[in-house]
Amino acid sequence: SDSVTINVGFNGNFSDQPVTKVFKELEQKCIFVVPTSSYTVPWFPTKISDLDKIRSRCIMGGSETMQSDHPGFHDKDYRQRRDMIADIAKNFRVGDKIKKVQYTEQEKKTWRFIFEKLMQLYPSHPCFEYQLAFPLLVEHCGYRADNIPQLQDVSDLLFEKTGFTLQPVYGLLSNRDFFNALAFRVFCSTQYIRHHGAPDYTPEPDIVHELVGHAPLFTDPDFADFSQEIGLASLGASEEAIEKLARCYWYTVEFGLCRQRGALKAYGAGLLSSFGELQYCLSEKPEVKPFDPNVASKIPYPITNFQPLYFAADSFYKMKRTDETI
């Protein structure tokens, strides 16, 4: 229904006269007023410098956390390279300029392969908002087949357009930590690139996913505000609420579709950075349902294969407004 649940924390006892008075007043205006036992609010950042703590606790990152099925697990050179790039993020502190990565010829070759494949699909597959945003990054941030953009250049453009910034991270953050950073209009981005042996697949976020998939839409003021609202909702939230947010985020910002001028378009970063899944998601193969946050928040999602199910909003704008109800 349209009812809203509000949890109120306070120092005191239910038997105290002032507390009893407040409860009686609330009972006259609310459907239910239920006193509960004490609840410990999870730690959350209260100032932007707290993000240094968040970025230091990746659950995946660097060669030490690679699983045996990772495409680069048996490649010694790739593992060493990942650790070198991870050190940039580990040494970064809020307020620093992001150190540039001097990408190798092999890394540039992997970027070129993916970039050129995606460019063939961009005139037709992404949503209109993405198509408007992407040329800004080409013009100002060096998005080209022969160049891997630098995080600081992209961060500067995002800040100019919407006040969002990028901060380097050496691997995958927990959902809570990732969302908490969004509350400060900060998107945590990796700098390494996927293994050259599997350019069409990465088991964790890489710079292609971050800069090609996510970054362009952060130039859109409405999308930037929407992302921050998700972050604000995550501060001090319960584990159940974080899981609900994560599933809706997955089915929208990561793998969402929308209808524009009668056709399905992609706006999810996981789609816009994967030439294989970008084609697949708009084919007749997967199941596509109308987006409903109450449904999406209950459905687990696979992370190692193409999605068997996508949610399509009636429009990009309506997705943002609907998702705010979660």
CSV table of C-alpha atoms in Angstrom, one decimal:
chain,number,residue,atom,x,y,z
A,1,SER,CA,0.0,0.0,0.0
A,2,ASP,CA,1.0,3.7,0.3
A,3,SER,CA,1.8,3.5,4.0
A,4,VAL,CA,5.2,4.5,5.3
A,5,THR,CA,7.1,2.9,8.1
A,6,ILE,CA,9.3,5.2,10.2
A,7,ASN,CA,11.8,4.0,12.8
A,8,VAL,CA,12.6,6.5,15.6
A,9,GLY,CA,15.6,6.0,17.9
A,10,PHE,CA,15.9,7.8,21.2
A,11,ASN,CA,17.6,7.6,24.6
A,12,GLY,CA,15.1,6.8,27.3
A,13,ASN,CA,12.7,4.3,28.7
A,14,PHE,CA,9.1,3.6,27.5
A,15,SER,CA,7.9,4.2,31.1
A,16,ASP,CA,9.3,7.7,31.2
A,17,GLN,CA,6.5,10.3,31.3
A,18,PRO,CA,7.7,12.4,28.4
A,19,VAL,CA,8.0,9.2,26.3
A,20,THR,CA,4.6,8.0,27.2
A,21,LYS,CA,3.1,11.4,26.3
A,22,VAL,CA,4.8,11.3,22.8
A,23,PHE,CA,3.5,7.8,22.2
A,24,LYS,CA,0.0,8.8,23.0
A,25,GLU,CA,0.2,11.7,20.6
A,26,LEU,CA,1.6,9.4,17.9
A,27,GLU,CA,-1.1,6.9,18.4
A,28,GLN,CA,-3.7,9.5,17.5
A,29,LYS,CA,-2.1,10.2,14.2
A,30,CYS,CA,-0.6,6.9,13.1
A,31,ILE,CA,-2.1,3.6,12.1
A,32,PHE,CA,0.3,1.6,14.3
A,33,VAL,CA,2.8,2.7,16.9
A,34,VAL,CA,4.9,-0.2,18.0
A,35,PRO,CA,7.7,0.1,20.7
A,36,THR,CA,10.6,-2.3,19.9
A,37,SER,CA,13.8,-3.3,21.6
A,38,SER,CA,17.0,-1.4,21.1
A,39,TYR,CA,18.5,-1.5,17.6
A,40,THR,CA,22.2,-0.9,16.8
A,41,VAL,CA,22.6,1.3,13.7
A,42,PRO,CA,25.4,0.0,11.4
A,43,TRP,CA,28.3,2.4,11.0
A,44,PHE,CA,28.1,4.8,8.2
A,45,PRO,CA,30.2,7.7,6.9
A,46,THR,CA,29.2,11.1,8.2
A,47,LYS,CA,31.8,13.1,6.3
A,48,ILE,CA,33.5,12.6,3.0
A,49,SER,CA,36.9,11.8,4.5
A,50,ASP,CA,35.3,8.7,6.0
A,51,LEU,CA,35.3,7.3,2.5
A,52,ASP,CA,39.0,6.5,2.9
A,53,LYS,CA,37.9,3.8,5.4
A,54,ILE,CA,35.3,2.4,3.0
A,55,ARG,CA,37.7,2.1,0.1
A,56,SER,CA,40.2,0.2,2.2
A,57,ARG,CA,38.0,-2.8,2.7
A,58,CYS,CA,37.2,-4.3,-0.7
A,59,ILE,CA,35.8,-7.8,-0.6
A,60,MET,CA,37.5,-8.5,-4.0
A,61,GLY,CA,40.5,-6.8,-5.4
A,62,GLY,CA,44.2,-7.5,-6.2
A,63,SER,CA,45.6,-10.8,-7.1
A,64,GLU,CA,45.2,-12.3,-3.6
A,65,THR,CA,41.5,-12.5,-4.0
A,66,MET,CA,41.3,-13.9,-7.5
A,67,GLN,CA,39.4,-17.2,-7.7
A,68,SER,CA,40.8,-20.1,-9.7
A,69,ASP,CA,38.1,-19.6,-12.5
A,70,HIS,CA,39.2,-16.0,-13.0
A,71,PRO,CA,40.5,-15.5,-16.6
A,72,GLY,CA,43.8,-14.0,-15.2
A,73,PHE,CA,44.3,-16.4,-12.3
A,74,HIS,CA,47.2,-18.3,-14.0
A,75,ASP,CA,48.7,-15.3,-15.7
A,76,LYS,CA,51.6,-14.1,-13.5
A,77,ASP,CA,52.2,-10.9,-15.4
A,78,TYR,CA,48.5,-10.0,-15.2
A,79,ARG,CA,48.4,-10.6,-11.5
A,80,GLN,CA,51.4,-8.4,-10.9
A,81,ARG,CA,49.9,-5.7,-13.0
A,82,ARG,CA,46.7,-5.8,-11.0
A,83,ASP,CA,48.6,-5.4,-7.8
A,84,MET,CA,50.6,-2.4,-9.2
A,85,ILE,CA,47.4,-0.6,-10.2
A,86,ALA,CA,45.7,-1.6,-6.9
A,87,ASP,CA,48.5,0.3,-5.0
A,88,ILE,CA,47.3,3.6,-6.6
A,89,ALA,CA,43.8,3.2,-5.0
A,90,LYS,CA,45.3,2.0,-1.7
A,91,ASN,CA,47.4,5.1,-1.4
A,92,PHE,CA,44.7,7.5,-2.5
A,93,ARG,CA,43.2,9.8,0.1
A,94,VAL,CA,40.2,12.1,-0.2
A,95,GLY,CA,41.4,15.4,-1.6
A,96,ASP,CA,44.2,13.9,-3.6
A,97,LYS,CA,44.4,14.0,-7.4
A,98,ILE,CA,44.0,10.5,-8.8
A,99,LYS,CA,47.3,9.2,-10.1
A,100,LYS,CA,47.4,8.3,-13.7
A,101,VAL,CA,48.0,4.8,-14.9
A,102,GLN,CA,50.4,4.3,-17.8
A,103,TYR,CA,48.6,1.5,-19.6
A,104,THR,CA,50.5,-1.1,-21.4
A,105,GLU,CA,50.1,-1.9,-25.1
A,106,GLN,CA,48.3,-5.1,-24.2
A,107,GLU,CA,45.8,-3.2,-22.0
A,108,LYS,CA,45.3,-0.7,-24.8
A,109,LYS,CA,44.7,-3.5,-27.2
A,110,THR,CA,42.0,-5.0,-25.0
A,111,TRP,CA,40.4,-1.6,-24.6
A,112,ARG,CA,40.4,-1.1,-28.4
A,113,PHE,CA,38.8,-4.4,-29.1
A,114,ILE,CA,35.9,-3.7,-26.7
A,115,PHE,CA,35.5,-0.1,-27.6
A,116,GLU,CA,35.3,-0.7,-31.3
A,117,LYS,CA,32.7,-3.5,-30.8
A,118,LEU,CA,30.6,-1.2,-28.6
A,119,MET,CA,30.8,1.7,-31.0
A,120,GLN,CA,29.0,-0.4,-33.6
A,121,LEU,CA,26.0,-0.8,-31.3
A,122,TYR,CA,25.9,2.7,-29.7
A,123,PRO,CA,23.9,4.4,-32.5
A,124,SER,CA,21.0,2.1,-31.9
A,125,HIS,CA,21.1,0.2,-28.6
A,126,PRO,CA,21.6,2.7,-25.7
A,127,CYS,CA,18.9,5.0,-24.3
A,128,PHE,CA,18.7,8.6,-25.7
A,129,GLU,CA,20.1,10.1,-22.4
A,130,TYR,CA,23.3,8.0,-22.8
A,131,GLN,CA,23.6,8.9,-26.5
A,132,LEU,CA,23.6,12.6,-25.5
A,133,ALA,CA,26.1,12.1,-22.7
A,134,PHE,CA,28.7,9.9,-24.4
A,135,PRO,CA,29.9,12.5,-26.9
A,136,LEU,CA,30.9,14.8,-23.9
A,137,LEU,CA,33.3,12.2,-22.7
A,138,VAL,CA,34.7,11.7,-26.2
A,139,GLU,CA,35.3,15.5,-26.5
A,140,HIS,CA,36.6,16.2,-23.0
A,141,CYS,CA,38.0,13.0,-21.6
A,142,GLY,CA,39.8,11.2,-24.4
A,143,TYR,CA,37.3,8.4,-25.0
A,144,ARG,CA,38.9,6.8,-28.1
A,145,ALA,CA,39.7,3.4,-29.4
A,146,ASP,CA,43.4,4.1,-29.0
A,147,ASN,CA,43.3,5.6,-25.5
A,148,ILE,CA,42.1,4.5,-22.1
A,149,PRO,CA,40.8,7.5,-20.3
A,150,GLN,CA,42.2,8.6,-16.9
A,151,LEU,CA,39.9,8.7,-13.9
A,152,GLN,CA,40.9,12.2,-12.9
A,153,ASP,CA,39.9,13.6,-16.3
A,154,VAL,CA,36.5,11.9,-16.1
A,155,SER,CA,36.0,13.0,-12.5
A,156,ASP,CA,36.7,16.6,-13.4
A,157,LEU,CA,34.0,16.6,-16.1
A,158,LEU,CA,31.4,14.9,-13.9
A,159,PHE,CA,32.0,17.4,-11.1
A,160,GLU,CA,31.5,20.3,-13.6
A,161,LYS,CA,28.3,18.8,-14.9
A,162,THR,CA,26.6,17.4,-11.7
A,163,GLY,CA,28.9,17.6,-8.7
A,164,PHE,CA,29.8,13.9,-8.8
A,165,THR,CA,33.4,12.8,-8.5
A,166,LEU,CA,35.3,9.5,-8.9
A,167,GLN,CA,37.5,8.0,-6.4
A,168,PRO,CA,39.8,5.0,-7.1
A,169,VAL,CA,39.2,1.6,-5.5
A,170,TYR,CA,41.2,-1.5,-5.9
A,171,GLY,CA,38.3,-4.0,-6.2
A,172,LEU,CA,34.7,-4.8,-5.5
A,173,LEU,CA,33.1,-3.1,-2.5
A,174,SER,CA,30.2,-4.4,-0.4
A,175,ASN,CA,26.8,-3.1,-1.4
A,176,ARG,CA,26.6,-1.1,1.7
A,177,ASP,CA,30.0,0.6,1.2
A,178,PHE,CA,29.4,1.3,-2.5
A,179,PHE,CA,26.0,2.9,-1.8
A,180,ASN,CA,27.3,4.9,1.2
A,181,ALA,CA,29.8,6.6,-1.1
A,182,LEU,CA,27.0,7.6,-3.5
A,183,ALA,CA,25.4,9.6,-0.7
A,184,PHE,CA,28.4,11.9,-1.0
A,185,ARG,CA,28.1,12.1,-4.8
A,186,VAL,CA,31.1,9.8,-5.1
A,187,PHE,CA,31.4,6.9,-7.5
A,188,CYS,CA,34.1,4.4,-6.5
A,189,SER,CA,35.9,3.2,-9.7
A,190,THR,CA,38.5,0.6,-10.5
A,191,GLN,CA,41.4,1.4,-12.8
A,192,TYR,CA,42.5,-2.0,-14.0
A,193,ILE,CA,41.2,-3.6,-17.1
A,194,ARG,CA,39.9,-7.2,-17.6
A,195,HIS,CA,42.2,-10.0,-18.8
A,196,HIS,CA,43.0,-9.9,-22.5
A,197,GLY,CA,42.1,-13.6,-22.8
A,198,ALA,CA,38.4,-12.8,-22.1
A,199,PRO,CA,37.6,-9.3,-23.4
A,200,ASP,CA,33.9,-10.0,-23.5
A,201,TYR,CA,33.7,-11.0,-19.8
A,202,THR,CA,34.8,-9.8,-16.4
A,203,PRO,CA,33.9,-11.4,-13.1
A,204,GLU,CA,34.3,-8.0,-11.3
A,205,PRO,CA,34.0,-4.3,-12.3
A,206,ASP,CA,36.9,-3.0,-14.4
A,207,ILE,CA,37.6,0.3,-16.0
A,208,VAL,CA,35.6,-0.6,-19.1
A,209,HIS,CA,32.5,-1.2,-16.9
A,210,GLU,CA,33.1,1.9,-14.8
A,211,LEU,CA,34.0,4.5,-17.5
A,212,VAL,CA,32.0,3.2,-20.5
A,213,GLY,CA,29.1,1.8,-18.6
A,214,HIS,CA,28.5,4.1,-15.6
A,215,ALA,CA,30.3,7.4,-16.1
A,216,PRO,CA,28.4,8.9,-19.0
A,217,LEU,CA,25.0,9.0,-17.2
A,218,PHE,CA,26.6,10.8,-14.2
A,219,THR,CA,26.6,13.9,-16.4
A,220,ASP,CA,22.8,13.8,-16.3
A,221,PRO,CA,21.6,15.9,-13.4
A,222,ASP,CA,18.5,13.8,-12.7
A,223,PHE,CA,20.4,10.6,-12.8
A,224,ALA,CA,23.1,12.0,-10.5
A,225,ASP,CA,20.5,13.1,-8.0
A,226,PHE,CA,18.8,9.7,-8.2
A,227,SER,CA,22.1,8.0,-7.5
A,228,GLN,CA,22.7,10.1,-4.5
A,229,GLU,CA,19.2,9.4,-3.2
A,230,ILE,CA,20.0,5.7,-3.3
A,231,GLY,CA,23.2,6.4,-1.3
A,232,LEU,CA,21.3,8.5,1.3
A,233,ALA,CA,18.8,5.7,1.7
A,234,SER,CA,21.6,3.3,2.5
A,235,LEU,CA,23.1,5.2,5.4
A,236,GLY,CA,22.5,3.3,8.6
A,237,ALA,CA,20.1,1.0,6.8
A,238,SER,CA,19.4,-2.6,7.9
A,239,GLU,CA,20.9,-5.5,6.1
A,240,GLU,CA,17.5,-6.4,4.7
A,241,ALA,CA,17.1,-2.8,3.4
A,242,ILE,CA,20.5,-2.9,1.8
A,243,GLU,CA,19.7,-6.2,0.0
A,244,LYS,CA,16.5,-4.7,-1.3
A,245,LEU,CA,18.4,-1.7,-2.6
A,246,ALA,CA,21.0,-3.9,-4.2
A,247,ARG,CA,18.5,-5.9,-6.1
A,248,CYS,CA,16.7,-2.9,-7.4
A,249,TYR,CA,20.0,-1.2,-8.3
A,250,TRP,CA,21.1,-4.4,-10.2
A,251,TYR,CA,17.9,-4.6,-12.2
A,252,THR,CA,18.0,-0.8,-13.0
A,253,VAL,CA,21.3,1.0,-12.9
A,254,GLU,CA,23.3,-2.2,-13.8
A,255,PHE,CA,21.0,-4.1,-16.2
A,256,GLY,CA,18.0,-1.9,-16.8
A,257,LEU,CA,16.0,-1.4,-20.0
A,258,CYS,CA,13.5,1.3,-20.9
A,259,ARG,CA,11.1,2.0,-23.6
A,260,GLN,CA,11.6,5.0,-25.8
A,261,ARG,CA,9.5,5.8,-28.9
A,262,GLY,CA,8.1,2.3,-28.9
A,263,ALA,CA,11.5,0.5,-28.7
A,264,LEU,CA,13.5,-1.1,-26.0
A,265,LYS,CA,16.7,0.7,-25.1
A,266,ALA,CA,19.5,-0.1,-22.6
A,267,TYR,CA,20.6,2.2,-19.8
A,268,GLY,CA,22.2,-0.3,-17.4
A,269,ALA,CA,26.0,-0.1,-17.1
A,270,GLY,CA,26.5,-3.8,-17.2
A,271,LEU,CA,24.8,-3.8,-20.6
A,272,LEU,CA,26.4,-0.7,-22.1
A,273,SER,CA,29.9,-2.0,-21.3
A,274,SER,CA,29.3,-5.6,-22.7
A,275,PHE,CA,29.0,-5.9,-26.5
A,276,GLY,CA,27.7,-9.4,-26.1
A,277,GLU,CA,25.0,-8.7,-23.5
A,278,LEU,CA,24.0,-5.4,-25.2
A,279,GLN,CA,23.0,-7.4,-28.2
A,280,TYR,CA,21.5,-10.2,-26.2
A,281,CYS,CA,19.3,-8.1,-24.0
A,282,LEU,CA,17.4,-6.5,-26.9
A,283,SER,CA,17.0,-9.8,-28.7
A,284,GLU,CA,14.0,-12.2,-28.4
A,285,LYS,CA,16.0,-14.6,-26.1
A,286,PRO,CA,15.6,-13.1,-22.6
A,287,GLU,CA,12.5,-12.6,-20.6
A,288,VAL,CA,11.5,-8.9,-20.1
A,289,LYS,CA,9.1,-7.7,-17.5
A,290,PRO,CA,7.7,-4.3,-16.7
A,291,PHE,CA,9.8,-2.7,-14.0
A,292,ASP,CA,8.2,-3.0,-10.5
A,293,PRO,CA,10.6,-2.3,-7.6
A,294,ASN,CA,8.5,-4.4,-5.3
A,295,VAL,CA,9.0,-7.4,-7.6
A,296,ALA,CA,12.6,-6.7,-8.5
A,297,SER,CA,13.7,-6.3,-4.9
A,298,LYS,CA,12.7,-9.9,-4.2
A,299,ILE,CA,14.5,-11.6,-7.1
A,300,PRO,CA,18.1,-12.9,-6.7
A,301,TYR,CA,20.4,-12.2,-9.7
A,302,PRO,CA,23.2,-14.2,-11.3
A,303,ILE,CA,26.6,-12.5,-11.7
A,304,THR,CA,28.5,-14.9,-14.0
A,305,ASN,CA,26.2,-15.2,-16.9
A,306,PHE,CA,23.9,-13.1,-19.1
A,307,GLN,CA,20.8,-12.2,-17.2
A,308,PRO,CA,17.8,-14.5,-17.9
A,309,LEU,CA,15.4,-11.7,-16.9
A,310,TYR,CA,15.4,-7.9,-17.5
A,311,PHE,CA,13.1,-5.2,-16.2
A,312,ALA,CA,11.9,-2.5,-18.6
A,313,ALA,CA,10.6,0.8,-17.4
A,314,ASP,CA,8.1,2.7,-19.5
A,315,SER,CA,10.7,5.5,-19.9
A,316,PHE,CA,14.1,6.4,-18.5
A,317,TYR,CA,12.4,9.2,-16.5
A,318,LYS,CA,9.7,6.9,-15.1
A,319,MET,CA,12.4,4.4,-13.9
A,320,LYS,CA,14.0,7.1,-11.8
A,321,ARG,CA,10.7,8.1,-10.2
A,322,THR,CA,9.5,4.6,-9.7
A,323,ASP,CA,12.7,3.4,-8.1
A,324,GLU,CA,12.5,6.1,-5.5
A,325,THR,CA,9.7,4.2,-3.9
A,326,ILE,CA,11.9,1.3,-2.8
